PDB file of C-alpha atoms in Angstrom:
ATOM      1  CA  MET Y  79     -17.695  50.645 205.845  1.00 35.00           C
ATOM      2  CA  ASN Y  80     -19.134  47.640 204.533  1.00 38.00           C
ATOM      3  CA  GLU Y  81     -20.587  45.139 206.902  1.00 37.00           C
ATOM      4  CA  LEU Y  82     -17.501  42.418 206.849  1.00 39.00           C
ATOM      5  CA  VAL Y  83     -15.598  44.565 209.133  1.00 39.00           C
ATOM      6  CA  PHE Y  84     -17.930  44.560 211.719  1.00 37.00           C
ATOM      7  CA  THR Y  85     -18.768  41.184 211.543  1.00 48.00           C
ATOM      8  CA  VAL Y  86     -14.533  39.459 210.475  1.00 51.00           C
ATOM      9  CA  ASN Y  87     -12.873  41.864 212.619  1.00 46.00           C
ATOM     10  CA  PRO Y  88     -14.530  42.903 216.347  1.00 51.00           C
ATOM     11  CA  GLN Y  89     -11.696  41.076 218.270  1.00 74.00           C
ATOM     12  CA  ILE Y  90      -8.617  42.146 216.951  1.00 91.00           C
ATOM     13  CA  GLU Y  91      -6.538  44.753 218.176  1.00 93.00           C
ATOM     14  CA  GLN Y  92      -7.040  48.305 217.229  1.00 93.00           C
ATOM     15  CA  SER Y  93      -3.622  48.882 215.598  1.00 94.00           C
ATOM     16  CA  TRP Y  94      -3.136  45.221 213.819  1.00 95.00           C
ATOM     17  CA  LYS Y  95      -6.704  46.818 212.350  1.00 93.00           C
ATOM     18  CA  GLU Y  96      -5.971  49.740 211.408  1.00 92.00           C
ATOM     19  CA  LEU Y  97      -2.897  48.285 209.871  1.00 94.00           C
ATOM     20  CA  LEU Y  98      -4.801  45.593 207.940  1.00 95.00           C
ATOM     21  CA  ILE Y  99      -8.440  47.372 207.117  1.00 92.00           C
ATOM     22  CA  ASN Y 100      -7.893  46.473 203.302  1.00 93.00           C
ATOM     23  CA  GLU Y 101      -7.441  42.949 203.585  1.00 94.00           C
ATOM     24  CA  PHE Y 102     -10.993  42.714 206.150  1.00 92.00           C
ATOM     25  CA  GLN Y 103     -12.889  44.448 203.282  1.00 91.00           C
ATOM     26  CA  SER Y 104     -11.256  42.219 200.311  1.00 93.00           C
ATOM     27  CA  ASP Y 105     -13.105  39.856 198.601  1.00 95.00           C
ATOM     28  CA  TYR Y 106     -10.366  36.622 199.413  1.00 95.00           C
ATOM     29  CA  PHE Y 107     -11.965  37.898 203.298  1.00 94.00           C
ATOM     30  CA  TYR Y 108     -15.094  37.446 202.579  1.00 93.00           C
ATOM     31  CA  ARG Y 109     -14.681  34.411 200.705  1.00 95.00           C
ATOM     32  CA  LEU Y 110     -12.591  33.240 203.806  1.00 95.00           C
ATOM     33  CA  LYS Y 111     -15.319  34.193 206.114  1.00 93.00           C
ATOM     34  CA  THR Y 112     -18.052  32.348 204.349  1.00 94.00           C
ATOM     35  CA  PHE Y 113     -16.065  29.520 204.286  1.00 96.00           C
ATOM     36  CA  LEU Y 114     -15.542  29.553 207.980  1.00 95.00           C
ATOM     37  CA  ILE Y 115     -19.451  30.062 208.592  1.00 94.00           C
ATOM     38  CA  GLU Y 116     -20.185  26.855 206.664  1.00 96.00           C
ATOM     39  CA  GLU Y 117     -17.874  24.784 208.473  1.00 96.00           C
ATOM     40  CA  LYS Y 118     -19.034  25.632 211.547  1.00 95.00           C
ATOM     41  CA  LYS Y 119     -22.137  24.373 210.459  1.00 96.00           C
ATOM     42  CA  LYS Y 120     -20.918  21.580 209.827  1.00 96.00           C
ATOM     43  CA  TYR Y 121     -17.417  20.452 212.259  1.00 96.00           C
ATOM     44  CA  ALA Y 122     -16.072  21.523 215.749  1.00 96.00           C
ATOM     45  CA  VAL Y 123     -13.084  24.681 214.496  1.00 97.00           C
ATOM     46  CA  TYR Y 124     -10.584  25.276 216.162  1.00 97.00           C
ATOM     47  CA  PRO Y 125      -9.617  28.148 217.791  1.00 96.00           C
ATOM     48  CA  PRO Y 126     -12.819  29.539 219.874  1.00 94.00           C
ATOM     49  CA  GLY Y 127     -13.948  32.535 217.762  1.00 91.00           C
ATOM     50  CA  SER Y 128     -13.130  34.576 220.139  1.00 92.00           C
ATOM     51  CA  GLN Y 129      -9.312  33.628 219.835  1.00 95.00           C
ATOM     52  CA  ILE Y 130      -8.520  33.629 216.729  1.00 95.00           C
ATOM     53  CA  PHE Y 131      -6.891  36.569 216.109  1.00 96.00           C
ATOM     54  CA  ALA Y 132      -5.034  36.705 220.027  1.00 97.00           C
ATOM     55  CA  ALA Y 133      -1.659  36.994 218.514  1.00 98.00           C
ATOM     56  CA  PHE Y 134      -2.335  39.732 217.367  1.00 97.00           C
ATOM     57  CA  ASN Y 135      -4.795  40.660 220.421  1.00 97.00           C
ATOM     58  CA  TYR Y 136      -1.222  40.196 222.858  1.00 98.00           C
ATOM     59  CA  THR Y 137       1.335  41.538 220.593  1.00 98.00           C
ATOM     60  CA  PRO Y 138      -0.248  45.273 219.401  1.00 97.00           C
ATOM     61  CA  PHE Y 139       1.978  46.353 215.856  1.00 97.00           C
ATOM     62  CA  ASP Y 140       3.835  48.627 218.321  1.00 95.00           C
ATOM     63  CA  ARG Y 141       4.863  46.467 221.071  1.00 97.00           C
ATOM     64  CA  VAL Y 142       6.177  43.975 218.444  1.00 98.00           C
ATOM     65  CA  LYS Y 143      10.199  43.185 218.893  1.00 98.00           C
ATOM     66  CA  VAL Y 144      10.162  39.169 218.186  1.00 98.00           C
ATOM     67  CA  VAL Y 145       7.990  37.049 215.122  1.00 98.00           C
ATOM     68  CA  ILE Y 146       8.157  33.270 215.987  1.00 98.00           C
ATOM     69  CA  ILE Y 147       5.395  31.491 212.886  1.00 98.00           C
ATOM     70  CA  GLY Y 148       3.877  28.797 213.032  1.00 97.00           C
ATOM     71  CA  GLN Y 149       2.045  27.171 210.232  1.00 96.00           C
ATOM     72  CA  ASP Y 150      -1.360  25.465 211.796  1.00 95.00           C
ATOM     73  CA  PRO Y 151      -3.805  25.365 214.876  1.00 97.00           C
ATOM     74  CA  TYR Y 152      -2.773  22.494 216.725  1.00 97.00           C
ATOM     75  CA  HIS Y 153      -6.175  20.241 216.350  1.00 97.00           C
ATOM     76  CA  GLY Y 154      -7.190  18.867 219.628  1.00 95.00           C
ATOM     77  CA  PRO Y 155     -10.018  19.283 221.404  1.00 94.00           C
ATOM     78  CA  GLY Y 156      -8.721  22.749 224.469  1.00 96.00           C
ATOM     79  CA  GLN Y 157      -5.511  22.766 222.468  1.00 97.00           C
ATOM     80  CA  ALA Y 158      -5.611  25.634 220.144  1.00 97.00           C
ATOM     81  CA  HIS Y 159      -6.235  29.199 221.774  1.00 98.00           C
ATOM     82  CA  GLY Y 160      -4.379  31.168 219.084  1.00 97.00           C
ATOM     83  CA  LEU Y 161      -0.897  31.630 219.701  1.00 98.00           C
ATOM     84  CA  CYS Y 162       1.252  29.136 217.578  1.00 98.00           C
ATOM     85  CA  PHE Y 163       2.948  26.216 219.455  1.00 98.00           C
ATOM     86  CA  SER Y 164       1.420  27.626 222.926  1.00 98.00           C
ATOM     87  CA  VAL Y 165      -1.588  25.348 224.685  1.00 98.00           C
ATOM     88  CA  PRO Y 166      -3.704  26.567 227.781  1.00 98.00           C
ATOM     89  CA  LYS Y 167      -2.428  26.176 230.986  1.00 97.00           C
ATOM     90  CA  GLY Y 168      -3.759  22.673 231.901  1.00 97.00           C
ATOM     91  CA  VAL Y 169      -3.079  20.751 228.247  1.00 97.00           C
ATOM     92  CA  PRO Y 170       0.099  18.701 228.104  1.00 97.00           C
ATOM     93  CA  ALA Y 171       3.039  20.431 226.381  1.00 97.00           C
ATOM     94  CA  PRO Y 172       3.043  18.931 222.372  1.00 97.00           C
ATOM     95  CA  PRO Y 173       6.303  17.295 221.603  1.00 97.00           C
ATOM     96  CA  SER Y 174       7.187  20.533 219.539  1.00 98.00           C
ATOM     97  CA  LEU Y 175       6.623  22.836 222.284  1.00 98.00           C
ATOM     98  CA  GLN Y 176       8.375  20.606 224.472  1.00 98.00           C
ATOM     99  CA  ASN Y 177      11.369  20.810 222.493  1.00 98.00           C
ATOM    100  CA  ILE Y 178      11.353  24.390 222.211  1.00 98.00           C
ATOM    101  CA  PHE Y 179      11.384  23.795 226.018  1.00 98.00           C
ATOM    102  CA  LYS Y 180      14.307  21.770 225.943  1.00 98.00           C
ATOM    103  CA  GLU Y 181      16.233  24.394 223.738  1.00 98.00           C
ATOM    104  CA  ILE Y 182      15.628  26.953 226.258  1.00 98.00           C
ATOM    105  CA  ASN Y 183      16.904  25.175 228.826  1.00 98.00           C
ATOM    106  CA  ALA Y 184      20.357  23.979 226.869  1.00 98.00           C
ATOM    107  CA  ASP Y 185      20.505  27.900 225.840  1.00 98.00           C
ATOM    108  CA  LEU Y 186      19.298  29.790 228.660  1.00 98.00           C
ATOM    109  CA  GLY Y 187      19.541  27.487 231.732  1.00 98.00           C
ATOM    110  CA  ILE Y 188      15.957  28.017 232.301  1.00 98.00           C
ATOM    111  CA  SER Y 189      14.261  25.058 233.742  1.00 97.00           C
ATOM    112  CA  ILE Y 190      11.517  23.188 232.094  1.00 97.00           C
ATOM    113  CA  PRO Y 191       7.788  25.243 232.619  1.00 97.00           C
ATOM    114  CA  ASN Y 192       5.771  22.726 233.958  1.00 96.00           C
ATOM    115  CA  HIS Y 193       2.234  24.496 231.024  1.00 97.00           C
ATOM    116  CA  GLY Y 194       2.815  25.685 227.862  1.00 98.00           C
ATOM    117  CA  ASN Y 195       0.793  28.306 227.708  1.00 98.00           C
ATOM    118  CA  LEU Y 196       2.995  31.184 225.616  1.00 98.00           C
ATOM    119  CA  GLU Y 197       0.621  34.030 226.701  1.00 98.00           C
ATOM    120  CA  LYS Y 198       3.625  35.667 228.940  1.00 98.00           C
ATOM    121  CA  TRP Y 199       5.834  35.941 225.492  1.00 98.00           C
ATOM    122  CA  ALA Y 200       3.372  37.992 223.896  1.00 98.00           C
ATOM    123  CA  ARG Y 201       2.961  40.156 226.226  1.00 98.00           C
ATOM    124  CA  GLN Y 202       6.637  41.206 225.824  1.00 98.00           C
ATOM    125  CA  GLY Y 203       6.107  41.332 221.539  1.00 98.00           C
ATOM    126  CA  VAL Y 204       6.732  37.973 221.019  1.00 98.00           C
ATOM    127  CA  LEU Y 205       4.416  37.914 217.935  1.00 98.00           C
ATOM    128  CA  LEU Y 206       3.146  33.915 217.585  1.00 98.00           C
ATOM    129  CA  LEU Y 207       1.667  33.758 214.494  1.00 98.00           C
ATOM    130  CA  ASN Y 208       0.355  30.837 212.761  1.00 98.00           C
ATOM    131  CA  ALA Y 209       0.056  31.342 209.068  1.00 97.00           C
ATOM    132  CA  THR Y 210      -3.154  29.231 208.918  1.00 98.00           C
ATOM    133  CA  LEU Y 211      -5.592  30.928 212.125  1.00 97.00           C
ATOM    134  CA  THR Y 212      -8.015  28.205 212.140  1.00 97.00           C
ATOM    135  CA  VAL Y 213      -8.630  24.141 211.901  1.00 98.00           C
ATOM    136  CA  ARG Y 214     -11.440  21.822 211.803  1.00 97.00           C
ATOM    137  CA  ALA Y 215     -10.878  19.442 214.709  1.00 97.00           C
ATOM    138  CA  ASN Y 216      -8.741  16.302 213.990  1.00 96.00           C
ATOM    139  CA  GLN Y 217      -7.742  17.176 210.778  1.00 96.00           C
ATOM    140  CA  ALA Y 218      -4.831  18.826 210.226  1.00 94.00           C
ATOM    141  CA  GLY Y 219      -4.247  21.276 207.574  1.00 95.00           C
ATOM    142  CA  SER Y 220      -7.792  21.516 207.068  1.00 97.00           C
ATOM    143  CA  HIS Y 221      -7.751  25.412 206.557  1.00 97.00           C
ATOM    144  CA  GLN Y 222      -5.147  25.887 204.483  1.00 97.00           C
ATOM    145  CA  ASN Y 223      -5.228  27.209 201.450  1.00 97.00           C
ATOM    146  CA  LYS Y 224      -8.948  29.673 202.185  1.00 97.00           C
ATOM    147  CA  GLY Y 225      -7.529  32.853 202.574  1.00 97.00           C
ATOM    148  CA  TRP Y 226      -5.716  32.780 206.189  1.00 97.00           C
ATOM    149  CA  GLU Y 227      -1.990  32.556 204.388  1.00 98.00           C
ATOM    150  CA  THR Y 228      -2.840  35.753 202.400  1.00 98.00           C
ATOM    151  CA  PHE Y 229      -3.675  37.626 205.619  1.00 97.00           C
ATOM    152  CA  THR Y 230      -0.746  36.813 208.002  1.00 98.00           C
ATOM    153  CA  ASP Y 231       1.422  37.463 204.362  1.00 98.00           C
ATOM    154  CA  ALA Y 232      -0.577  40.970 204.334  1.00 98.00           C
ATOM    155  CA  ALA Y 233       0.465  41.367 208.348  1.00 98.00           C
ATOM    156  CA  ILE Y 234       4.482  39.724 207.934  1.00 98.00           C
ATOM    157  CA  LYS Y 235       4.729  42.174 205.360  1.00 97.00           C
ATOM    158  CA  ALA Y 236       3.528  45.044 206.642  1.00 97.00           C
ATOM    159  CA  LEU Y 237       6.553  44.594 209.829  1.00 97.00           C
ATOM    160  CA  SER Y 238       8.796  44.204 207.233  1.00 98.00           C
ATOM    161  CA  ASP Y 239       7.739  47.497 205.643  1.00 97.00           C
ATOM    162  CA  LYS Y 240       6.721  49.365 208.627  1.00 95.00           C
ATOM    163  CA  LYS Y 241       9.023  48.962 210.776  1.00 94.00           C
ATOM    164  CA  TYR Y 242      13.360  48.315 211.679  1.00 96.00           C
ATOM    165  CA  GLY Y 243      14.946  45.595 213.844  1.00 97.00           C
ATOM    166  CA  PHE Y 244      12.576  42.717 214.286  1.00 98.00           C
ATOM    167  CA  ILE Y 245      13.864  39.480 214.934  1.00 98.00           C
ATOM    168  CA  PHE Y 246      12.037  36.724 213.080  1.00 98.00           C
ATOM    169  CA  MET Y 247      12.432  33.264 214.032  1.00 98.00           C
ATOM    170  CA  LEU Y 248      11.717  30.592 211.592  1.00 98.00           C
ATOM    171  CA  TRP Y 249      12.018  27.033 212.369  1.00 98.00           C
ATOM    172  CA  GLY Y 250      11.588  24.327 209.205  1.00 97.00           C
ATOM    173  CA  ASN Y 251      10.781  24.948 205.508  1.00 96.00           C
ATOM    174  CA  TYR Y 252       7.696  26.585 205.548  1.00 96.00           C
ATOM    175  CA  ALA Y 253       8.487  29.175 208.368  1.00 97.00           C
ATOM    176  CA  ILE Y 254      11.458  29.745 206.429  1.00 98.00           C
ATOM    177  CA  ALA Y 255       9.439  30.351 203.145  1.00 97.00           C
ATOM    178  CA  LYS Y 256       7.887  32.932 204.463  1.00 98.00           C
ATOM    179  CA  SER Y 257      11.653  35.107 204.936  1.00 98.00           C
ATOM    180  CA  LYS Y 258      10.540  36.263 201.055  1.00 98.00           C
ATOM    181  CA  LEU Y 259       8.299  38.671 202.612  1.00 98.00           C
ATOM    182  CA  ILE Y 260      11.072  39.858 204.937  1.00 98.00           C
ATOM    183  CA  ASP Y 261      13.573  42.229 204.285  1.00 98.00           C
ATOM    184  CA  ALA Y 262      17.007  41.615 205.475  1.00 97.00           C
ATOM    185  CA  ASN Y 263      18.284  44.750 205.176  1.00 98.00           C
ATOM    186  CA  LYS Y 264      16.194  45.735 208.052  1.00 97.00           C
ATOM    187  CA  HIS Y 265      14.990  43.105 210.393  1.00 98.00           C
ATOM    188  CA  PHE Y 266      17.373  39.806 211.541  1.00 98.00           C
ATOM    189  CA  ILE Y 267      16.129  36.426 209.867  1.00 98.00           C
ATOM    190  CA  LEU Y 268      17.137  33.343 212.444  1.00 98.00           C
ATOM    191  CA  THR Y 269      16.319  29.923 210.528  1.00 98.00           C
ATOM    192  CA  ALA Y 270      16.766  26.208 211.980  1.00 98.00           C
ATOM    193  CA  PRO Y 271      14.878  22.766 210.961  1.00 98.00           C
ATOM    194  CA  HIS Y 272      11.347  22.774 212.955  1.00 98.00           C
ATOM    195  CA  PRO Y 273      11.433  21.396 216.838  1.00 98.00           C
ATOM    196  CA  SER Y 274       8.777  18.720 215.492  1.00 97.00           C
ATOM    197  CA  PRO Y 275      10.583  15.343 217.098  1.00 97.00           C
ATOM    198  CA  LEU Y 276      11.431  14.789 213.011  1.00 95.00           C
ATOM    199  CA  SER Y 277      13.769  17.418 212.597  1.00 97.00           C
ATOM    200  CA  ALA Y 278      14.548  18.834 215.912  1.00 97.00           C
ATOM    201  CA  SER Y 279      18.044  17.208 216.316  1.00 97.00           C
ATOM    202  CA  ARG Y 280      19.088  18.267 212.786  1.00 97.00           C
ATOM    203  CA  GLY Y 281      19.969  21.772 214.023  1.00 97.00           C
ATOM    204  CA  PHE Y 282      17.008  22.793 216.129  1.00 98.00           C
ATOM    205  CA  PHE Y 283      18.131  21.862 218.957  1.00 98.00           C
ATOM    206  CA  GLY Y 284      21.290  23.903 219.689  1.00 98.00           C
ATOM    207  CA  CYS Y 285      20.366  26.619 217.341  1.00 98.00           C
ATOM    208  CA  LYS Y 286      20.578  29.088 220.538  1.00 98.00           C
ATOM    209  CA  HIS Y 287      17.949  30.850 218.863  1.00 98.00           C
ATOM    210  CA  PHE Y 288      17.172  32.224 222.127  1.00 98.00           C
ATOM    211  CA  SER Y 289      19.979  33.544 223.762  1.00 98.00           C
ATOM    212  CA  GLN Y 290      20.808  35.160 220.086  1.00 98.00           C
ATOM    213  CA  THR Y 291      17.332  37.179 220.385  1.00 98.00           C
ATOM    214  CA  ASN Y 292      18.336  38.344 223.284  1.00 98.00           C
ATOM    215  CA  LYS Y 293      21.956  39.500 222.626  1.00 98.00           C
ATOM    216  CA  LEU Y 294      20.221  41.246 219.582  1.00 98.00           C
ATOM    217  CA  LEU Y 295      17.624  43.112 221.745  1.00 98.00           C
ATOM    218  CA  LEU Y 296      19.885  44.570 223.926  1.00 98.00           C
ATOM    219  CA  GLN Y 297      22.477  45.776 221.369  1.00 98.00           C
ATOM    220  CA  MET Y 298      19.617  47.463 220.124  1.00 97.00           C
ATOM    221  CA  GLY Y 299      18.772  49.101 223.560  1.00 97.00           C
ATOM    222  CA  LYS Y 300      15.603  46.786 223.982  1.00 97.00           C
ATOM    223  CA  GLU Y 301      14.727  44.758 226.643  1.00 98.00           C
ATOM    224  CA  PRO Y 302      15.243  41.282 226.372  1.00 98.00           C
ATOM    225  CA  ILE Y 303      12.812  38.739 226.460  1.00 98.00           C
ATOM    226  CA  ASP Y 304      12.096  36.435 229.534  1.00 98.00           C
ATOM    227  CA  TRP Y 305      11.582  33.492 228.189  1.00 98.00           C
ATOM    228  CA  SER Y 306      11.016  31.683 231.671  1.00 97.00           C
ATOM    229  CA  LEU Y 307       7.091  31.218 231.965  1.00 95.00           C
ATOM    230  CA  GLU Y 308       7.313  30.965 235.916  1.00 81.00           C
TER     231      GLU Y 308
END
């Protein structure tokens, strides 16, 4: 096993580490690691290194039931902590997350929480996966096309190929494009516009993805997700 595995991959949960070992040992990942080392010499990079793989660490491969795909980590100080759409407690919920809470409230009658930390969802089997796992401070999209998308695409494809009955919630054109990686004969794909204020009123509000997801989980004999954050 080469040194790259130890230097890149100390923080990722074991089942994902085994599943994605070829990615960690690939040339593109070596280039990505080199890029990140250089970035951190010059800029603040989010999330902190220990939280880059948080989505995988909170939701081991064998516990995944639902997958929500985001695009990029938040790029403001203290916002990103490795789970898409989520922010740590004490950090105000960004507009897209506020709209997610509004839809949950309308769909399921669950009260809007006073924080935006989605770890509770992740621990129940909701993989909260950004396509790009790092970002330069205050520069949205700055780490796109550096290799992260190849890595996260491999994770999505592994989920599709090796399991049955996952529910993928794809919001916005970027996430919906990931459906090409998913076998629709084996999994459920729910699509809607992005919850951003720019598009939420064009069909995210009223999509009822949260109740649909729980109905599908119950039909498969699985425990539904408690979408409240109490």
